């Protein structure tokens, strides 16, 4: 029971991370495209500021994916602990 909840949350988080990565790629492409028509210091500052933010967003998404991976590992640990508990209970019968 618990492991299925953990697995579901891990899958939800992984799916959201992937969705965010896809949106990040779309926005990055649009920002880079703006550098072609937005000339001058303003355009350059905009693109550079976006790149700084994007780098931080990439780190955040990496941490979120690591959290999802940890949840998948937790699911396995819960399953193993539950199996050990069942085995121990059967031995004590």
Tab-separated table of C-alpha atoms in Angstrom:
chain	number	residue	atom	x	y	z
A	1	UNK	CA	0.000	0.000	0.000
A	2	UNK	CA	2.612	2.546	1.033
A	3	UNK	CA	4.947	1.618	-1.761
A	4	UNK	CA	2.242	2.182	-4.383
A	5	UNK	CA	1.649	5.685	-3.002
A	6	UNK	CA	5.369	6.425	-3.078
A	7	UNK	CA	5.668	5.030	-6.609
A	8	UNK	CA	2.723	7.152	-7.750
A	9	UNK	CA	4.250	10.307	-6.248
A	10	UNK	CA	7.628	9.509	-7.816
A	11	UNK	CA	5.973	9.067	-11.209
A	12	UNK	CA	4.031	12.313	-10.767
A	13	UNK	CA	7.196	14.213	-9.907
A	14	UNK	CA	9.163	12.687	-12.792
A	15	UNK	CA	6.357	13.559	-15.202
A	16	UNK	CA	6.240	17.153	-13.968
A	17	UNK	CA	10.015	17.478	-14.240
A	18	UNK	CA	9.881	16.249	-17.833
A	19	UNK	CA	7.057	18.656	-18.624
A	20	UNK	CA	9.048	21.540	-17.132
A	21	UNK	CA	12.113	20.520	-19.153
A	22	UNK	CA	10.057	20.538	-22.341
A	23	UNK	CA	8.665	23.993	-21.585
A	24	UNK	CA	12.152	25.212	-20.706
A	25	UNK	CA	13.403	24.136	-24.132
A	26	UNK	CA	10.553	25.976	-25.856
A	27	UNK	CA	11.166	29.171	-23.937
A	28	UNK	CA	14.920	28.955	-24.487
A	29	UNK	CA	14.379	28.690	-28.219
A	30	UNK	CA	12.104	31.729	-28.180
A	31	UNK	CA	14.561	33.769	-26.121
A	32	UNK	CA	17.455	32.855	-28.387
A	33	UNK	CA	15.311	33.778	-31.392
A	34	UNK	CA	14.636	37.198	-29.859
A	35	UNK	CA	18.352	37.882	-30.064
A	36	UNK	CA	18.011	37.914	-33.850
A	37	UNK	CA	15.533	40.780	-33.970
A	38	UNK	CA	16.068	42.567	-30.639
A	39	UNK	CA	19.316	44.375	-31.282
A	40	UNK	CA	21.320	46.538	-28.945
A	41	UNK	CA	22.084	46.454	-25.265
A	42	UNK	CA	18.519	45.744	-24.195
A	43	UNK	CA	18.264	42.586	-26.249
A	44	UNK	CA	21.649	41.365	-25.086
A	45	UNK	CA	20.800	42.079	-21.450
A	46	UNK	CA	17.487	40.256	-21.787
A	47	UNK	CA	19.101	37.147	-23.285
A	48	UNK	CA	21.882	37.142	-20.690
A	49	UNK	CA	19.443	37.551	-17.796
A	50	UNK	CA	17.354	34.712	-19.165
A	51	UNK	CA	20.409	32.472	-19.455
A	52	UNK	CA	21.252	33.144	-15.806
A	53	UNK	CA	17.719	32.273	-14.740
A	54	UNK	CA	17.667	29.245	-17.024
A	55	UNK	CA	20.864	27.909	-15.475
A	56	UNK	CA	19.251	28.113	-12.025
A	57	UNK	CA	16.079	26.485	-13.357
A	58	UNK	CA	18.161	23.651	-14.770
A	59	UNK	CA	19.732	23.051	-11.364
A	60	UNK	CA	16.315	23.057	-9.717
A	61	UNK	CA	15.009	20.519	-12.206
A	62	UNK	CA	18.034	18.327	-11.585
A	63	UNK	CA	17.316	18.382	-7.850
A	64	UNK	CA	13.647	17.625	-8.473
A	65	UNK	CA	14.577	14.624	-10.639
A	66	UNK	CA	16.972	13.427	-7.951
A	67	UNK	CA	14.103	13.655	-5.466
A	68	UNK	CA	11.922	11.532	-7.762
A	69	UNK	CA	14.743	8.999	-8.124
A	70	UNK	CA	15.018	8.906	-4.328
A	71	UNK	CA	11.304	8.212	-4.073
A	72	UNK	CA	11.671	5.289	-6.468
A	73	UNK	CA	14.463	3.915	-4.263
A	74	UNK	CA	12.300	4.460	-1.194
A	75	UNK	CA	9.551	2.426	-2.808
A	76	UNK	CA	11.952	-0.491	-3.170
A	77	UNK	CA	13.089	-0.179	0.421
A	78	UNK	CA	9.497	-0.159	1.656
A	79	UNK	CA	8.679	-3.206	-0.452
A	80	UNK	CA	11.722	-5.065	0.873
A	81	UNK	CA	10.941	-4.140	4.491
A	82	UNK	CA	7.342	-5.252	4.054
A	83	UNK	CA	8.465	-8.577	2.593
A	84	UNK	CA	10.895	-9.091	5.476
A	85	UNK	CA	8.124	-8.319	7.948
A	86	UNK	CA	5.839	-10.866	6.280
A	87	UNK	CA	8.573	-13.495	6.238
A	88	UNK	CA	9.293	-12.928	9.918
A	89	UNK	CA	5.595	-13.124	10.772
A	90	UNK	CA	5.280	-16.426	8.885
A	91	UNK	CA	8.248	-17.880	10.782
A	92	UNK	CA	6.668	-16.920	14.105
A	93	UNK	CA	3.430	-18.762	13.326
